mmCIF file of C-alpha atoms in Angstrom:
data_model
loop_
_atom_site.group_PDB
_atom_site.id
_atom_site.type_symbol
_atom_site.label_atom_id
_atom_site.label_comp_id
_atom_site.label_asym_id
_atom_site.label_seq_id
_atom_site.Cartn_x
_atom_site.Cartn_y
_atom_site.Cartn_z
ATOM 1 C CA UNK V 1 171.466 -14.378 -10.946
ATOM 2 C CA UNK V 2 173.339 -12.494 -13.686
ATOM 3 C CA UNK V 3 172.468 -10.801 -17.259
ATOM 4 C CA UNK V 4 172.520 -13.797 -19.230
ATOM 5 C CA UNK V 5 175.742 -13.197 -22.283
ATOM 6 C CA UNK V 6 175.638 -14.467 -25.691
ATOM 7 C CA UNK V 7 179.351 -15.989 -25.477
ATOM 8 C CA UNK V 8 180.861 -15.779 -28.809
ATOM 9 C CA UNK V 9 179.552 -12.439 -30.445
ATOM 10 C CA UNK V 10 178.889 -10.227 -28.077
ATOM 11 C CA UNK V 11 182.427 -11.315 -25.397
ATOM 12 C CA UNK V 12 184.453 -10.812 -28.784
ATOM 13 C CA UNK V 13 182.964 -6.927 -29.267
ATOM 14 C CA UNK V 14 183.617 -6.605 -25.618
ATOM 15 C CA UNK V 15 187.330 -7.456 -26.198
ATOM 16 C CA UNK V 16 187.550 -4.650 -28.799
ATOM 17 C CA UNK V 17 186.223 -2.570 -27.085
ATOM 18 C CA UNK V 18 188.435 -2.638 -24.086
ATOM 19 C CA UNK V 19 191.375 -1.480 -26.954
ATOM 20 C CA UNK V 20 188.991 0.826 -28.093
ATOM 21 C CA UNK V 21 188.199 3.114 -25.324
ATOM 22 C CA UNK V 22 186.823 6.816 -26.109
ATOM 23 C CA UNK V 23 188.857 9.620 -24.381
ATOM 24 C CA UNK V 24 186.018 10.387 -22.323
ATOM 25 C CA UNK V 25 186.077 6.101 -21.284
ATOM 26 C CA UNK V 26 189.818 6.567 -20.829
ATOM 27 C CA UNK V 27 189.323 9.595 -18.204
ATOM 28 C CA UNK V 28 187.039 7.928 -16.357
ATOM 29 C CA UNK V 29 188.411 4.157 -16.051
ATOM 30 C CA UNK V 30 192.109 5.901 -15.059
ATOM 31 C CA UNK V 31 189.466 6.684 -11.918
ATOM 32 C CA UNK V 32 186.771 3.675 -11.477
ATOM 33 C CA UNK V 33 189.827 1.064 -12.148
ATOM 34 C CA UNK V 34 191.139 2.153 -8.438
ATOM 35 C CA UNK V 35 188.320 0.933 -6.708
ATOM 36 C CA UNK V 36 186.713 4.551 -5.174
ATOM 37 C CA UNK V 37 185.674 3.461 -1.660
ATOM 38 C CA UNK V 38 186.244 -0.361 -2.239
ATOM 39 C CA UNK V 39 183.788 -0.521 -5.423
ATOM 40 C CA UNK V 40 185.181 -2.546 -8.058
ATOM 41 C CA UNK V 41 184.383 -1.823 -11.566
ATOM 42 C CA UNK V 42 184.583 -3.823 -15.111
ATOM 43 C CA UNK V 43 184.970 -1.864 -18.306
ATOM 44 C CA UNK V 44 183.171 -3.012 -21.484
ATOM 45 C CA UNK V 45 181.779 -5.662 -19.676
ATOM 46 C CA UNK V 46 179.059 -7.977 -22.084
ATOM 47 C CA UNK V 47 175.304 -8.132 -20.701
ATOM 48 C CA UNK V 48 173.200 -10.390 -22.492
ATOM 49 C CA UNK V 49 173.289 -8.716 -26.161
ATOM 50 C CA UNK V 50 175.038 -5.436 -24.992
ATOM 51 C CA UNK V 51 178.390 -4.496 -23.925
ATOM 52 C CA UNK V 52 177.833 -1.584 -20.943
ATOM 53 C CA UNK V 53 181.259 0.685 -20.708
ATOM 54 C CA UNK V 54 181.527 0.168 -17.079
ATOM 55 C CA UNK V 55 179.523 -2.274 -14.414
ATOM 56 C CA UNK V 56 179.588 -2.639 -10.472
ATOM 57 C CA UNK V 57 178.046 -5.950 -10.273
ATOM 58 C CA UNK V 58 178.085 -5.347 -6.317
ATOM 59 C CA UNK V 59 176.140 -2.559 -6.431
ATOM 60 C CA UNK V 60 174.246 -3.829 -10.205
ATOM 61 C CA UNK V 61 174.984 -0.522 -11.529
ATOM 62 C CA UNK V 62 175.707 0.157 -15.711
ATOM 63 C CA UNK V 63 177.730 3.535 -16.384
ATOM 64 C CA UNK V 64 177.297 4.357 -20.172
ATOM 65 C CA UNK V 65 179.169 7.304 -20.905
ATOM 66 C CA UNK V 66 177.309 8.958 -23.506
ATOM 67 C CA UNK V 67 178.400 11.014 -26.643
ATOM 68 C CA UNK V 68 176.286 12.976 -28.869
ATOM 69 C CA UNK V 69 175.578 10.360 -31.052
ATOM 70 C CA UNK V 70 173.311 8.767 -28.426
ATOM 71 C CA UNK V 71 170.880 12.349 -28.812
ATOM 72 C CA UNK V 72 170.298 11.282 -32.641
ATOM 73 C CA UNK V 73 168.406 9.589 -35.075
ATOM 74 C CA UNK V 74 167.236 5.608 -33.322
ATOM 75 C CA UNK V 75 169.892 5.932 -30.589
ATOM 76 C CA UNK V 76 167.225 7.563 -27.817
ATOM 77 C CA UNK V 77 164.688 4.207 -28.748
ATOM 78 C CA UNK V 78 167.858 1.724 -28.686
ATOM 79 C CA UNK V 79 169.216 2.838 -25.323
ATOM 80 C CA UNK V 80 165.770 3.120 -23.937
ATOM 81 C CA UNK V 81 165.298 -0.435 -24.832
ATOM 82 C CA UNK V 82 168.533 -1.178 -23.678
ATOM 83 C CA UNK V 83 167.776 -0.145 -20.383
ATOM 84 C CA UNK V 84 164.683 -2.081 -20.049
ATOM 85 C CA UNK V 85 166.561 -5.273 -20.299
ATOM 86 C CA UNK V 86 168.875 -3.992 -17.830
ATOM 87 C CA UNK V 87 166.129 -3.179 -15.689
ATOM 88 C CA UNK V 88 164.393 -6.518 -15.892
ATOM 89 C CA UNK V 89 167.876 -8.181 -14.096
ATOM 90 C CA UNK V 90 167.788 -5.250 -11.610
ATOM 91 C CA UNK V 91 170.502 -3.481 -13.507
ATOM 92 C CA UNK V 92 170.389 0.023 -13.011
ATOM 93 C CA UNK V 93 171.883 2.574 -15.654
ATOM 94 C CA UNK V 94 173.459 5.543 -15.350
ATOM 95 C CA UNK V 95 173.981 7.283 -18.688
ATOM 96 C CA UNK V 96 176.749 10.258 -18.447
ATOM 97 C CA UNK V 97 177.373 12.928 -20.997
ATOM 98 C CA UNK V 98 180.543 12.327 -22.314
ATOM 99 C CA UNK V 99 181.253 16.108 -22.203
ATOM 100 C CA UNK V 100 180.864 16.129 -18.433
ATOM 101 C CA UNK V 101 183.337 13.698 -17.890
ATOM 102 C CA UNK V 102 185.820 16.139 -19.365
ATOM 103 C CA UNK V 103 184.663 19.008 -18.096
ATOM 104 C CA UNK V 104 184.104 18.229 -14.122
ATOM 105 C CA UNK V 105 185.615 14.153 -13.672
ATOM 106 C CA UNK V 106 185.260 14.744 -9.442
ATOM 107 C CA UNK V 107 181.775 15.730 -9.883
ATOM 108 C CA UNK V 108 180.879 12.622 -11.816
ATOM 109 C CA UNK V 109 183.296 10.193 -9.738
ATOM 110 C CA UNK V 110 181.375 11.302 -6.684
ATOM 111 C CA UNK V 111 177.749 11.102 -8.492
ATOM 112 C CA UNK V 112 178.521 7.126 -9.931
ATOM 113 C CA UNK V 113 179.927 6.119 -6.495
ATOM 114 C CA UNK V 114 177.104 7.551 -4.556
ATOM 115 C CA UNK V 115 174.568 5.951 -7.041
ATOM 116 C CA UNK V 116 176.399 2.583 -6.403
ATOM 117 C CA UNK V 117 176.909 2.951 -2.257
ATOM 118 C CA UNK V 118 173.103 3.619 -2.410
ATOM 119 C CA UNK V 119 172.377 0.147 -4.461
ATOM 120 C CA UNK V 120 174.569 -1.826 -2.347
ATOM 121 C CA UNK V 121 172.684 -4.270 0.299
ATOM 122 C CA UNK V 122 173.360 -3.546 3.852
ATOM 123 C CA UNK V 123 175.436 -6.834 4.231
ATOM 124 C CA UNK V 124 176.500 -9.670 1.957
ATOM 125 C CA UNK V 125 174.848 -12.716 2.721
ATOM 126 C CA UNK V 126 178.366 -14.044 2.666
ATOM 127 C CA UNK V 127 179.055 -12.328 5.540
ATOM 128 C CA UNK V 128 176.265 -12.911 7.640
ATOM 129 C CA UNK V 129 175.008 -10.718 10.015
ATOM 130 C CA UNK V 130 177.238 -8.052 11.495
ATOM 131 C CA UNK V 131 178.287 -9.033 15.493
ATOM 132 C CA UNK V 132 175.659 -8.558 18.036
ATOM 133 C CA UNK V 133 178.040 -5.688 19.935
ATOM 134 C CA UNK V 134 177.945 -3.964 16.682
ATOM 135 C CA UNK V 135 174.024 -3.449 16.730
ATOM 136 C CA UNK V 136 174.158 -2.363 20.273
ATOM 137 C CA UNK V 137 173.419 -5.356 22.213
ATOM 138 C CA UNK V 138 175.458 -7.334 24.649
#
C-alpha cells in the first residue's frame, strides 16, 4: 500500500519542484539518480499532502535535505508532523543538513544507502524464495 497523493495540488508542486532543485538537491540527485548499489530513487516525489525531495519506495525511505530554514520559527513542529504521517505508511525519514551535502557528499551517499539496504526486505515476494542450494541444502 502506498502514501495516498492528493492528485491535482500537490503532483503540480511536485512538478515545480523538480525545475526547482536547491544546489544542495542538485549535488545529491547528480548521485542518487545512478542507482548506488541498484537503489532507485525519485526526486520531489508527492506523498499524500507533501512532496519529499527524494524517496526509495523499495526500501520506503524519505531523504529531505534540510536547510536552515527548517531550524526556525514552525518549521521543527511542521516537519515533525510531517514525519508522523510518513511514519504511519512505514515511511521512514531521513532529514540531511543541507550543509553536509556540500561539505562531505561520500559521507552522506554512503549514510542514505546504508539506511535504505537496512529497510529493504530480505526478498521480494515477487521473487519468491531464493533456490534451496542457495540456503545450503541439497
Amino acid at each position: 500500500m502506498g502514501i495516498p497523493t492528493k492528485p491535482g495540488r500537490t503532483v503540480r508542486r511536485a512538478r515545480h519542484l523538480r525545475r526547482d532543485l536547491t544546489l544542495p538537491e542538485i549535488v545529491l540527485w547528480r548521485v542518487l539518480r545512478e542507482r548506488p548499489e541498484g537503489l532507485r530513487f525519485r526526486r520531489q516525489h508527492p506523498a499524500g499532502a507533501y512532496v519529499l525531495d527524494f524517496y526509495c519506495a523499495a526500501a520506503k525511505l524519505a531523504v529531505e535535505v534540510d536547510g536552515e530554514a527548517h531550524e526556525r520559527g514552525n518549521r521543527p513542529e511542521r516537519d515533525a508532523r510531517r514525519d508522523a504521517f510518513l511514519a504511519e505508511h512505514g515511511v521512514a525519514v531521513l532529514r540531511i543538513p543541507a550543509r553536509e551535502v556540500l561539505r562531505d557528499l561520500d559521507s552522506v551517499v554512503r549514510y542514505i544507502v546504508a539506511q535504505a539496504r537496512d529497510r529493504l526486505p530480505l526478498h521480494r515476494p515477487a521473487d519468491g524464495p531464493p533456490p534451496q542450494v542457495e540456503l545450503g541444502e541439497e
